[in-house]
Amino acid sequence: MYTLNLYTPKPNYVLHNTNSNNKILAQNQKFKSSQFKHVIKTNPFQIKCKSYELGVSISENHNSKKNSLLNLKEFDVSTLGNLCVDVVLNVAKLPPDSVDERKDYMEQLSKSPPDKKYWEAGGNCNMAIAAARLGLCCNVIGHVGNEIYGKFLLDVLHDEGINVIGMREEEDDIINRSSSEYETLLCWVLVDPLQRHGFCSRADFSKEPAFAWMKRLSDEVKSNIQKSKVLFCNGYGFDELPAGLISSALEYAIEVGTSIFFDPGPRGKSLAVGTPEEQEALAKLLRFSDVLLLTSEEAESMTGLRNPVAAGKQLLNKGVRTKWVIIKMGSKGSVLITRSGISCAPSFKVNVMDTVGCGDSFVAAIAYGYIHNMPLVHTLTIANAVGAATATGCGAGRNVANLQKVISLMRELNLNEDDNFWNKLLHENINEEDVTVLSKSSVNGINDGFLNHVTPQKVVSEVLHKLEAPLADGILSS
C-alpha cells in the first residue's frame, strides 16, 4: 500500500561557510537569492539547495534503507559523460550511410564554424537541464574543452544552475597530445524536410572513444559520485569515455551507495557486439543498475522478446541490484516493472514538434519520483508529462520542458488512452503480481484481485501542488 503525506512542501537549505576548508560548489542559480537576504548580506556564506522536500512517501519496507542512504547525500543527480554541443541544421537530405561518405559530409559541414544561433547544449545536458527545472540539484561529470564551444556549454549549464565536474588527467600525462583530443565534442543534428533526424560527430569515425586519454577517476569525480543520490549513465557515454572508466564509475557508485540509472539508448545494440571491454561494461550496467530505462524497441533488441512487459521482466530477473525496469512506448505511454508489480500510464496528447530530448526529459522526471519516493504510477505520469512537454518545443538543451508547461499539461489531462492496447498488453503478462493502471475508466477483462485502478484526477490532485510549490513560493523561476 502507498501512503501520501499531504503536507505543504518546504524548501530545505544548507549553509556552507566559504572560509572553511570544505570545497564549495554553487548550486542551482535559478534559486532567487532575494529570498535569503537576511542570511547572506554579510557575504561569508553561500546557499546550497539540497533538495525540495516534497513529503511523498511509500510505506514499503524495502524502500526504507534506500531512503535513509539517499537522504544523507548532498546532490540529487549527477550525469556521467556525454557532454556535447549540438549543432542543429535543416538539410535537404540526411547524411549517407557509408562511413567514408558520412565523414566527407561532416568535414564539409565543419569547414566554417556554424552561426551560434544553431548551437545548443546536447547529450546528458538535456537530462540535467530537465531535472534542474524540476527543482533537483544537478551536476554533470565530463570533459569540456577550452574553446568557444566549451565556453558556450559552461555558460548554458551555469545559467540553468548546473555545476560541471571536469574529468581530467594528471599534468604529467599531458604530453604529445593533439589539441583536438581535448576539444568539446560537437554533434551535428541534421533535420530533413520530413523532420527525420540524422546525427554526426567525430566519435563516429574512430575506433577509440573521443576522450580515450581518460584512464582513471579523479578524487573530485569520486567525491561527486559519493555525494550524489543518483548517477545517470547512457549508451552514448561510450562514445566519449573508455569502457573501463565507465565500469570504474559504476563500481565506485555501488561502493558508496549511489543509485545508478542506465539508459542504453540506440548504442546498446552496438555495444552488445562491441569490444570485449564494451560488452563487459554493458553487462555490468544491465545487471547492477538500480533503474533501467529502454524503449520497447531497445528492450526487444536486448532480450529478443517483442512484448515490452515480458522483456522488462526478463531484464529485471537478470539484474542483481535492479529495482525498476521502465519501458518507454512512445505515443502509447510507459510501464514500470518491479519484482512485486507493474505500473502503467498512457501518454499525453500534444502537437509534437520535435522528439529530440524527450527521452532525456523523461529520465529526469523518473529520477524526481525516485528521489522523492513517490508512488510508481505518479512517477510515470509526471515523466510522461515532462517528455510530452519537451516534444512541443524545437530541439533539446534549453528547449526541454519547463515546469510551467509540465504543470499545464497535467492540469489539462488530455491522455492518449487506448483500452485495447493496454488490455492486450496486460492480459499476456499478468500472473499474480499487482498491476496499477492510470485510467479515466476501469480496464475491462482483468482480474480485479490484481488490478489497482487509479484515476488521473487523483494523481494530479496529489502531486500538482508539489510541482507548483517552488513557483508559488518564488524559490524557483519558470
GROMACS .gro file of C-alpha atoms in nm:
model
  478
    1MET     CA    1   0.000   0.000   0.000
    2TYR     CA    2   0.117   0.352  -0.077
    3THR     CA    3   0.067   0.643   0.159
    4LEU     CA    4   0.084   1.010   0.069
    5ASN     CA    5   0.185   1.264   0.332
    6LEU     CA    6  -0.006   1.564   0.206
    7TYR     CA    7   0.164   1.841   0.395
    8THR     CA    8   0.291   2.158   0.234
    9PRO     CA    9   0.642   2.111   0.097
   10LYS     CA   10   0.922   2.315   0.245
   11PRO     CA   11   1.248   2.420   0.079
   12ASN     CA   12   1.541   2.256   0.250
   13TYR     CA   13   1.870   2.451   0.253
   14VAL     CA   14   2.215   2.414   0.399
   15LEU     CA   15   2.466   2.694   0.467
   16HIS     CA   16   2.830   2.645   0.375
   17ASN     CA   17   3.100   2.876   0.510
   18THR     CA   18   3.325   2.983   0.225
   19ASN     CA   19   3.610   3.042   0.470
   20SER     CA   20   3.617   2.677   0.573
   21ASN     CA   21   3.838   2.414   0.418
   22ASN     CA   22   3.540   2.246   0.255
   23LYS     CA   23   3.510   2.299  -0.119
   24ILE     CA   24   3.200   2.498  -0.207
   25LEU     CA   25   3.007   2.425  -0.525
   26ALA     CA   26   2.738   2.681  -0.611
   27GLN     CA   27   2.412   2.507  -0.689
   28ASN     CA   28   2.101   2.593  -0.885
   29GLN     CA   29   2.140   2.956  -0.986
   30LYS     CA   30   1.767   2.970  -1.056
   31PHE     CA   31   1.702   2.990  -0.682
   32LYS     CA   32   1.650   3.355  -0.607
   33SER     CA   33   1.896   3.498  -0.355
   34SER     CA   34   1.647   3.774  -0.275
   35GLN     CA   35   1.460   3.516  -0.069
   36PHE     CA   36   1.757   3.494   0.167
   37LYS     CA   37   1.894   3.849   0.200
   38HIS     CA   38   1.874   3.829   0.577
   39VAL     CA   39   2.107   3.530   0.563
   40ILE     CA   40   2.367   3.624   0.306
   41LYS     CA   41   2.409   4.000   0.339
   42THR     CA   42   2.741   3.966   0.525
   43ASN     CA   43   2.859   3.750   0.232
   44PRO     CA   44   3.064   3.483   0.412
   45PHE     CA   45   2.815   3.212   0.317
   46GLN     CA   46   2.666   3.055   0.008
   47ILE     CA   47   2.327   2.888  -0.011
   48LYS     CA   48   2.316   2.537  -0.148
   49CYS     CA   49   1.992   2.364  -0.234
   50LYS     CA   50   1.990   2.010  -0.103
   51SER     CA   51   1.651   1.926  -0.249
   52TYR     CA   52   1.293   2.040  -0.248
   53GLU     CA   53   1.130   1.847   0.033
   54LEU     CA   54   0.806   1.701  -0.101
   55GLY     CA   55   0.674   1.474   0.167
   56VAL     CA   56   0.554   1.199  -0.066
   57SER     CA   57   0.640   0.864   0.081
   58ILE     CA   58   0.587   0.495   0.017
   59SER     CA   59   0.544   0.268   0.317
   60GLU     CA   60   0.701  -0.037   0.154
   61ASN     CA   61   0.973  -0.174   0.381
   62HIS     CA   62   1.226  -0.233   0.105
   63ASN     CA   63   1.242   0.142   0.040
   64SER     CA   64   1.347   0.242   0.393
   65LYS     CA   65   1.715   0.152   0.351
   66LYS     CA   66   1.732   0.328   0.012
   67ASN     CA   67   1.567   0.639   0.155
   68SER     CA   68   1.799   0.662   0.457
   69LEU     CA   69   2.104   0.645   0.228
   70LEU     CA   70   1.968   0.898  -0.022
   71ASN     CA   71   1.874   1.147   0.249
   72LEU     CA   72   2.238   1.169   0.359
   73LYS     CA   73   2.360   1.273   0.015
   74GLU     CA   74   2.418   1.633  -0.089
   75PHE     CA   75   2.326   1.630  -0.460
   76ASP     CA   76   2.024   1.481  -0.631
   77VAL     CA   77   2.157   1.381  -0.973
   78SER     CA   78   2.494   1.361  -1.144
   79THR     CA   79   2.535   1.254  -1.505
   80LEU     CA   80   2.841   1.071  -1.637
   81GLY     CA   81   3.000   1.183  -1.966
   82ASN     CA   82   2.815   1.258  -2.292
   83LEU     CA   83   2.861   1.636  -2.272
   84CYS     CA   84   2.844   1.788  -2.617
   85VAL     CA   85   2.728   2.086  -2.817
   86ASP     CA   86   2.458   2.008  -3.070
   87VAL     CA   87   2.468   2.200  -3.396
   88VAL     CA   88   2.112   2.177  -3.526
   89LEU     CA   89   2.076   2.232  -3.902
   90ASN     CA   90   1.797   2.185  -4.153
   91VAL     CA   91   1.925   1.993  -4.456
   92ALA     CA   92   1.775   1.882  -4.787
   93LYS     CA   93   1.868   1.518  -4.718
   94LEU     CA   94   2.021   1.322  -4.432
   95PRO     CA   95   2.386   1.208  -4.447
   96PRO     CA   96   2.460   0.886  -4.640
   97ASP     CA   97   2.506   0.550  -4.464
   98SER     CA   98   2.858   0.487  -4.593
   99VAL     CA   99   3.119   0.569  -4.327
  100ASP     CA  100   3.355   0.735  -4.576
  101GLU     CA  101   3.076   0.941  -4.730
  102ARG     CA  102   2.949   1.044  -4.386
  103LYS     CA  103   3.298   1.153  -4.288
  104ASP     CA  104   3.331   1.364  -4.603
  105TYR     CA  105   2.984   1.507  -4.534
  106MET     CA  106   3.083   1.608  -4.180
  107GLU     CA  107   3.412   1.759  -4.294
  108GLN     CA  108   3.223   1.979  -4.539
  109LEU     CA  109   2.993   2.093  -4.256
  110SER     CA  110   3.293   2.165  -4.032
  111LYS     CA  111   3.486   2.384  -4.275
  112SER     CA  112   3.343   2.700  -4.125
  113PRO     CA  113   3.200   2.745  -3.773
  114PRO     CA  114   2.819   2.748  -3.784
  115ASP     CA  115   2.630   3.051  -3.664
  116LYS     CA  116   2.587   3.049  -3.287
  117LYS     CA  117   2.209   3.058  -3.326
  118TYR     CA  118   2.230   2.692  -3.432
  119TRP     CA  119   2.422   2.582  -3.120
  120GLU     CA  120   2.255   2.402  -2.834
  121ALA     CA  121   2.361   2.208  -2.526
  122GLY     CA  122   2.325   1.837  -2.601
  123GLY     CA  123   2.382   1.487  -2.469
  124ASN     CA  124   2.343   1.448  -2.094
  125CYS     CA  125   2.296   1.824  -2.062
  126ASN     CA  126   1.935   1.758  -2.170
  127MET     CA  127   1.868   1.531  -1.873
  128ALA     CA  128   2.044   1.765  -1.629
  129ILE     CA  129   1.856   2.075  -1.750
  130ALA     CA  130   1.520   1.899  -1.733
  131ALA     CA  131   1.599   1.774  -1.381
  132ALA     CA  132   1.715   2.116  -1.262
  133ARG     CA  133   1.392   2.269  -1.392
  134LEU     CA  134   1.202   2.024  -1.171
  135GLY     CA  135   1.394   2.159  -0.873
  136LEU     CA  136   1.660   1.889  -0.841
  137CYS     CA  137   2.021   1.979  -0.760
  138CYS     CA  138   2.226   1.858  -1.056
  139ASN     CA  139   2.589   1.816  -1.155
  140VAL     CA  140   2.737   1.691  -1.481
  141ILE     CA  141   3.062   1.493  -1.486
  142GLY     CA  142   3.260   1.506  -1.808
  143HIS     CA  143   3.510   1.688  -2.026
  144VAL     CA  144   3.453   2.033  -2.176
  145GLY     CA  145   3.724   2.190  -2.390
  146ASN     CA  146   3.875   2.534  -2.352
  147GLU     CA  147   3.739   2.678  -2.678
  148ILE     CA  148   3.431   2.868  -2.795
  149TYR     CA  149   3.207   2.559  -2.783
  150GLY     CA  150   3.322   2.463  -2.434
  151LYS     CA  151   3.268   2.814  -2.304
  152PHE     CA  152   2.921   2.817  -2.458
  153LEU     CA  153   2.835   2.488  -2.285
  154LEU     CA  154   2.963   2.610  -1.947
  155ASP     CA  155   2.757   2.930  -1.979
  156VAL     CA  156   2.438   2.739  -2.062
  157LEU     CA  157   2.483   2.498  -1.771
  158HIS     CA  158   2.569   2.780  -1.531
  159ASP     CA  159   2.254   2.969  -1.630
  160GLU     CA  160   2.050   2.656  -1.555
  161GLY     CA  161   2.211   2.620  -1.212
  162ILE     CA  162   2.412   2.309  -1.302
  163ASN     CA  163   2.766   2.254  -1.182
  164VAL     CA  164   3.030   2.095  -1.409
  165ILE     CA  165   3.273   1.845  -1.258
  166GLY     CA  166   3.561   1.824  -1.503
  167MET     CA  167   3.725   1.493  -1.587
  168ARG     CA  168   4.095   1.545  -1.645
  169GLU     CA  169   4.421   1.356  -1.644
  170GLU     CA  170   4.732   1.428  -1.440
  171GLU     CA  171   4.952   1.713  -1.565
  172ASP     CA  172   5.240   1.471  -1.626
  173ASP     CA  173   5.024   1.275  -1.872
  174ILE     CA  174   4.950   1.574  -2.096
  175ILE     CA  175   5.238   1.518  -2.333
  176ASN     CA  176   5.230   1.486  -2.710
  177ARG     CA  177   4.852   1.519  -2.719
  178SER     CA  178   4.696   1.697  -3.015
  179SER     CA  179   4.468   1.983  -2.920
  180SER     CA  180   4.175   1.815  -3.099
  181GLU     CA  181   4.177   1.539  -2.837
  182TYR     CA  182   4.074   1.797  -2.577
  183GLU     CA  183   3.813   1.984  -2.776
  184THR     CA  184   3.448   1.982  -2.673
  185LEU     CA  185   3.262   1.715  -2.866
  186LEU     CA  186   3.035   1.854  -3.138
  187CYS     CA  187   2.732   1.663  -3.259
  188TRP     CA  188   2.572   1.768  -3.586
  189VAL     CA  189   2.196   1.721  -3.555
  190LEU     CA  190   2.056   1.722  -3.906
  191VAL     CA  191   1.685   1.756  -3.978
  192ASP     CA  192   1.536   1.684  -4.319
  193PRO     CA  193   1.209   1.830  -4.459
  194LEU     CA  194   1.015   1.530  -4.314
  195GLN     CA  195   1.151   1.612  -3.966
  196ARG     CA  196   1.367   1.299  -3.961
  197HIS     CA  197   1.694   1.329  -3.773
  198GLY     CA  198   2.050   1.228  -3.854
  199PHE     CA  199   2.349   1.260  -3.621
  200CYS     CA  200   2.722   1.301  -3.693
  201SER     CA  201   3.019   1.355  -3.463
  202ARG     CA  202   3.389   1.281  -3.475
  203ALA     CA  203   3.326   0.989  -3.236
  204ASP     CA  204   3.151   0.810  -3.525
  205PHE     CA  205   3.477   0.775  -3.718
  206SER     CA  206   3.716   0.649  -3.452
  207LYS     CA  207   3.762   0.305  -3.301
  208GLU     CA  208   3.852   0.471  -2.971
  209PRO     CA  209   3.633   0.696  -2.756
  210ALA     CA  210   3.674   1.068  -2.815
  211PHE     CA  211   3.849   1.109  -2.479
  212ALA     CA  212   4.042   0.783  -2.473
  213TRP     CA  213   4.316   0.959  -2.273
  214MET     CA  214   4.099   0.943  -1.960
  215LYS     CA  215   4.228   0.646  -1.763
  216ARG     CA  216   4.101   0.687  -1.407
  217LEU     CA  217   3.851   0.868  -1.188
  218SER     CA  218   3.990   1.174  -1.010
  219ASP     CA  219   3.931   1.230  -0.640
  220GLU     CA  220   3.698   1.517  -0.731
  221VAL     CA  221   3.486   1.293  -0.953
  222LYS     CA  222   3.473   1.021  -0.687
  223SER     CA  223   3.369   1.275  -0.426
  224ASN     CA  224   3.087   1.395  -0.650
  225ILE     CA  225   2.963   1.041  -0.714
  226GLN     CA  226   2.968   0.972  -0.341
  227LYS     CA  227   2.764   1.284  -0.265
  228SER     CA  228   2.501   1.216  -0.535
  229LYS     CA  229   2.176   1.030  -0.485
  230VAL     CA  230   2.162   0.920  -0.849
  231LEU     CA  231   2.435   0.867  -1.108
  232PHE     CA  232   2.292   0.862  -1.461
  233CYS     CA  233   2.474   0.688  -1.746
  234ASN     CA  234   2.366   0.627  -2.104
  235GLY     CA  235   2.497   0.436  -2.402
  236TYR     CA  236   2.632   0.747  -2.572
  237GLY     CA  237   2.877   0.787  -2.284
  238PHE     CA  238   3.082   0.513  -2.451
  239ASP     CA  239   3.144   0.749  -2.746
  240GLU     CA  240   3.345   0.973  -2.514
  241LEU     CA  241   3.474   0.763  -2.224
  242PRO     CA  242   3.667   0.434  -2.220
  243ALA     CA  243   3.454   0.136  -2.119
  244GLY     CA  244   3.690   0.060  -1.830
  245LEU     CA  245   3.641   0.409  -1.687
  246ILE     CA  246   3.262   0.370  -1.703
  247SER     CA  247   3.294   0.035  -1.524
  248SER     CA  248   3.506   0.202  -1.256
  249ALA     CA  249   3.241   0.470  -1.203
  250LEU     CA  250   2.973   0.201  -1.175
  251GLU     CA  251   3.173   0.001  -0.921
  252TYR     CA  252   3.251   0.309  -0.714
  253ALA     CA  253   2.886   0.420  -0.713
  254ILE     CA  254   2.786   0.078  -0.580
  255GLU     CA  255   3.056   0.101  -0.313
  256VAL     CA  256   2.936   0.439  -0.184
  257GLY     CA  257   2.561   0.368  -0.203
  258THR     CA  258   2.473   0.588  -0.500
  259SER     CA  259   2.180   0.467  -0.711
  260ILE     CA  260   2.262   0.402  -1.077
  261PHE     CA  261   2.027   0.484  -1.364
  262PHE     CA  262   2.118   0.342  -1.706
  263ASP     CA  263   1.960   0.409  -2.045
  264PRO     CA  264   2.146   0.212  -2.317
  265GLY     CA  265   1.968   0.402  -2.596
  266PRO     CA  266   2.039   0.315  -2.961
  267ARG     CA  267   2.404   0.240  -2.870
  268GLY     CA  268   2.300  -0.063  -2.665
  269LYS     CA  269   2.273  -0.280  -2.975
  270SER     CA  270   2.624  -0.200  -3.100
  271LEU     CA  271   2.775  -0.223  -2.751
  272ALA     CA  272   2.638  -0.577  -2.720
  273VAL     CA  273   2.862  -0.680  -3.013
  274GLY     CA  274   3.139  -0.427  -2.944
  275THR     CA  275   3.484  -0.475  -2.796
  276PRO     CA  276   3.523  -0.719  -2.505
  277GLU     CA  277   3.558  -0.418  -2.272
  278GLU     CA  278   3.236  -0.263  -2.405
  279GLN     CA  279   3.046  -0.589  -2.374
  280GLU     CA  280   3.168  -0.635  -2.017
  281ALA     CA  281   3.076  -0.279  -1.916
  282LEU     CA  282   2.731  -0.311  -2.078
  283ALA     CA  283   2.667  -0.639  -1.896
  284LYS     CA  284   2.764  -0.479  -1.565
  285LEU     CA  285   2.535  -0.180  -1.622
  286LEU     CA  286   2.242  -0.404  -1.711
  287ARG     CA  287   2.293  -0.624  -1.405
  288PHE     CA  288   2.397  -0.374  -1.139
  289SER     CA  289   2.197  -0.059  -1.218
  290ASP     CA  290   1.912   0.025  -0.983
  291VAL     CA  291   1.693   0.160  -1.263
  292LEU     CA  292   1.698   0.059  -1.631
  293LEU     CA  293   1.523   0.268  -1.896
  294LEU     CA  294   1.468   0.148  -2.252
  295THR     CA  295   1.233   0.199  -2.543
  296SER     CA  296   1.023  -0.103  -2.641
  297GLU     CA  297   1.246  -0.147  -2.950
  298GLU     CA  298   1.563  -0.139  -2.737
  299ALA     CA  299   1.413  -0.386  -2.488
  300GLU     CA  300   1.330  -0.624  -2.773
  301SER     CA  301   1.684  -0.588  -2.909
  302MET     CA  302   1.831  -0.673  -2.567
  303THR     CA  303   1.605  -0.970  -2.491
  304GLY     CA  304   1.458  -1.096  -2.817
  305LEU     CA  305   1.110  -1.054  -2.666
  306ARG     CA  306   0.864  -0.838  -2.855
  307ASN     CA  307   0.624  -0.783  -2.566
  308PRO     CA  308   0.764  -0.489  -2.365
  309VAL     CA  309   0.641  -0.614  -2.027
  310ALA     CA  310   0.786  -0.961  -2.086
  311ALA     CA  311   1.116  -0.803  -2.197
  312GLY     CA  312   1.119  -0.583  -1.887
  313LYS     CA  313   1.058  -0.880  -1.661
  314GLN     CA  314   1.350  -1.067  -1.816
  315LEU     CA  315   1.585  -0.772  -1.764
  316LEU     CA  316   1.462  -0.740  -1.405
  317ASN     CA  317   1.515  -1.109  -1.333
  318LYS     CA  318   1.869  -1.099  -1.474
  319GLY     CA  319   1.956  -0.798  -1.262
  320VAL     CA  320   2.141  -0.822  -0.933
  321ARG     CA  321   2.050  -0.479  -0.791
  322THR     CA  322   1.775  -0.386  -1.035
  323LYS     CA  323   1.469  -0.233  -0.866
  324TRP     CA  324   1.287  -0.078  -1.162
  325VAL     CA  325   1.277  -0.152  -1.534
  326ILE     CA  326   1.096   0.119  -1.731
  327ILE     CA  327   0.985   0.066  -2.088
  328LYS     CA  328   0.905   0.374  -2.297
  329MET     CA  329   0.646   0.307  -2.565
  330GLY     CA  330   0.624   0.643  -2.742
  331SER     CA  331   0.271   0.765  -2.804
  332LYS     CA  332   0.123   0.470  -2.611
  333GLY     CA  333   0.282   0.561  -2.278
  334SER     CA  334   0.515   0.377  -2.043
  335VAL     CA  335   0.531   0.086  -1.799
  336LEU     CA  336   0.737   0.044  -1.483
  337ILE     CA  337   0.812  -0.312  -1.373
  338THR     CA  338   0.927  -0.414  -1.026
  339ARG     CA  339   0.961  -0.753  -0.860
  340SER     CA  340   0.621  -0.709  -0.700
  341GLY     CA  341   0.413  -0.543  -0.969
  342ILE     CA  342   0.356  -0.346  -1.288
  343SER     CA  343   0.254   0.020  -1.319
  344CYS     CA  344   0.117   0.163  -1.642
  345ALA     CA  345   0.045   0.517  -1.761
  346PRO     CA  346  -0.074   0.639  -2.102
  347SER     CA  347   0.098   0.930  -2.275
  348PHE     CA  348  -0.029   1.287  -2.302
  349LYS     CA  349  -0.171   1.410  -2.632
  350VAL     CA  350   0.033   1.701  -2.766
  351ASN     CA  351   0.126   1.854  -3.100
  352VAL     CA  352   0.470   1.702  -3.150
  353MET     CA  353   0.726   1.945  -3.290
  354ASP     CA  354   1.047   1.753  -3.219
  355THR     CA  355   1.123   1.432  -3.030
  356VAL     CA  356   1.492   1.511  -2.962
  357GLY     CA  357   1.544   1.528  -2.585
  358CYS     CA  358   1.211   1.366  -2.492
  359GLY     CA  359   1.376   1.052  -2.355
  360ASP     CA  360   1.628   1.258  -2.156
  361SER     CA  361   1.348   1.468  -2.008
  362PHE     CA  362   1.155   1.153  -1.922
  363VAL     CA  363   1.456   1.016  -1.730
  364ALA     CA  364   1.485   1.341  -1.533
  365ALA     CA  365   1.127   1.304  -1.409
  366ILE     CA  366   1.181   0.938  -1.322
  367ALA     CA  367   1.475   1.048  -1.106
  368TYR     CA  368   1.248   1.312  -0.948
  369GLY     CA  369   0.992   1.049  -0.848
  370TYR     CA  370   1.259   0.802  -0.734
  371ILE     CA  371   1.437   1.054  -0.514
  372HIS     CA  372   1.112   1.181  -0.363
  373ASN     CA  373   0.982   0.827  -0.308
  374MET     CA  374   0.660   0.888  -0.500
  375PRO     CA  375   0.409   0.615  -0.588
  376LEU     CA  376   0.514   0.448  -0.910
  377VAL     CA  377   0.216   0.544  -1.124
  378HIS     CA  378   0.257   0.906  -1.007
  379THR     CA  379   0.622   0.894  -1.116
  380LEU     CA  380   0.529   0.759  -1.458
  381THR     CA  381   0.260   1.023  -1.503
  382ILE     CA  382   0.498   1.310  -1.429
  383ALA     CA  383   0.763   1.153  -1.657
  384ASN     CA  384   0.514   1.120  -1.944
  385ALA     CA  385   0.413   1.484  -1.893
  386VAL     CA  386   0.773   1.609  -1.892
  387GLY     CA  387   0.859   1.408  -2.205
  388ALA     CA  388   0.547   1.537  -2.380
  389ALA     CA  389   0.622   1.897  -2.280
  390THR     CA  390   0.967   1.867  -2.439
  391ALA     CA  391   0.810   1.730  -2.760
  392THR     CA  392   0.615   2.053  -2.805
  393GLY     CA  393   0.939   2.252  -2.844
  394CYS     CA  394   1.207   2.252  -3.110
  395GLY     CA  395   1.525   2.068  -3.019
  396ALA     CA  396   1.668   1.988  -2.678
  397GLY     CA  397   1.910   2.169  -2.444
  398ARG     CA  398   1.749   2.493  -2.333
  399ASN     CA  399   1.434   2.390  -2.520
  400VAL     CA  400   1.349   2.095  -2.294
  401ALA     CA  401   1.038   2.111  -2.079
  402ASN     CA  402   0.995   2.391  -1.831
  403LEU     CA  403   0.796   2.347  -1.513
  404GLN     CA  404   0.506   2.568  -1.618
  405LYS     CA  405   0.449   2.367  -1.937
  406VAL     CA  406   0.453   2.041  -1.740
  407ILE     CA  407   0.200   2.178  -1.492
  408SER     CA  408  -0.021   2.299  -1.777
  409LEU     CA  409  -0.027   1.953  -1.938
  410MET     CA  410  -0.111   1.787  -1.609
  411ARG     CA  411  -0.396   2.028  -1.550
  412GLU     CA  412  -0.540   1.961  -1.896
  413LEU     CA  413  -0.515   1.580  -1.854
  414ASN     CA  414  -0.553   1.510  -2.224
  415LEU     CA  415  -0.442   1.147  -2.218
  416ASN     CA  416  -0.394   0.916  -2.513
  417GLU     CA  417  -0.593   0.627  -2.366
  418ASP     CA  418  -0.614   0.307  -2.569
  419ASP     CA  419  -0.800   0.039  -2.372
  420ASN     CA  420  -0.748  -0.228  -2.640
  421PHE     CA  421  -0.371  -0.179  -2.631
  422TRP     CA  422  -0.348  -0.198  -2.251
  423ASN     CA  423  -0.590  -0.492  -2.230
  424LYS     CA  424  -0.381  -0.694  -2.474
  425LEU     CA  425  -0.050  -0.596  -2.316
  426LEU     CA  426  -0.157  -0.678  -1.962
  427HIS     CA  427  -0.354  -0.994  -2.041
  428GLU     CA  428  -0.039  -1.151  -2.183
  429ASN     CA  429   0.170  -1.075  -1.875
  430ILE     CA  430  -0.034  -1.082  -1.556
  431ASN     CA  431   0.037  -1.369  -1.322
  432GLU     CA  432  -0.014  -1.285  -0.957
  433GLU     CA  433   0.164  -0.953  -0.932
  434ASP     CA  434  -0.021  -0.632  -0.861
  435VAL     CA  435  -0.099  -0.411  -1.160
  436THR     CA  436  -0.163  -0.038  -1.124
  437VAL     CA  437  -0.315   0.140  -1.423
  438LEU     CA  438  -0.368   0.512  -1.470
  439SER     CA  439  -0.701   0.538  -1.650
  440LYS     CA  440  -1.013   0.751  -1.651
  441SER     CA  441  -1.218   0.432  -1.659
  442SER     CA  442  -1.157   0.079  -1.533
  443VAL     CA  443  -0.969  -0.160  -1.760
  444ASN     CA  444  -1.211  -0.434  -1.855
  445GLY     CA  445  -1.136  -0.803  -1.851
  446ILE     CA  446  -0.853  -0.802  -1.597
  447ASN     CA  447  -0.881  -0.991  -1.269
  448ASP     CA  448  -0.979  -0.723  -1.019
  449GLY     CA  449  -0.789  -0.908  -0.748
  450PHE     CA  450  -0.464  -0.791  -0.904
  451LEU     CA  451  -0.571  -0.460  -1.056
  452ASN     CA  452  -0.541  -0.121  -0.890
  453HIS     CA  453  -0.719   0.141  -1.096
  454VAL     CA  454  -0.600   0.498  -1.032
  455THR     CA  455  -0.773   0.797  -1.188
  456PRO     CA  456  -0.566   1.077  -1.342
  457GLN     CA  457  -0.756   1.326  -1.127
  458LYS     CA  458  -0.635   1.150  -0.814
  459VAL     CA  459  -0.273   1.157  -0.928
  460VAL     CA  460  -0.291   1.523  -1.030
  461SER     CA  461  -0.456   1.627  -0.702
  462GLU     CA  462  -0.178   1.457  -0.507
  463VAL     CA  463   0.126   1.581  -0.700
  464LEU     CA  464   0.033   1.905  -0.873
  465HIS     CA  465   0.062   2.130  -0.569
  466LYS     CA  466   0.404   1.980  -0.502
  467LEU     CA  467   0.521   2.072  -0.850
  468GLU     CA  468   0.370   2.418  -0.816
  469ALA     CA  469   0.509   2.493  -0.469
  470PRO     CA  470   0.856   2.613  -0.579
  471LEU     CA  471   0.699   2.853  -0.830
  472ALA     CA  472   0.436   2.973  -0.585
  473ASP     CA  473   0.699   3.040  -0.318
  474GLY     CA  474   0.920   3.225  -0.565
  475ILE     CA  475   1.206   2.985  -0.490
  476LEU     CA  476   1.242   2.850  -0.844
  477SER     CA  477   1.191   3.053  -1.160
  478SER     CA  478   0.996   2.908  -1.453
   0.00000   0.00000   0.00000
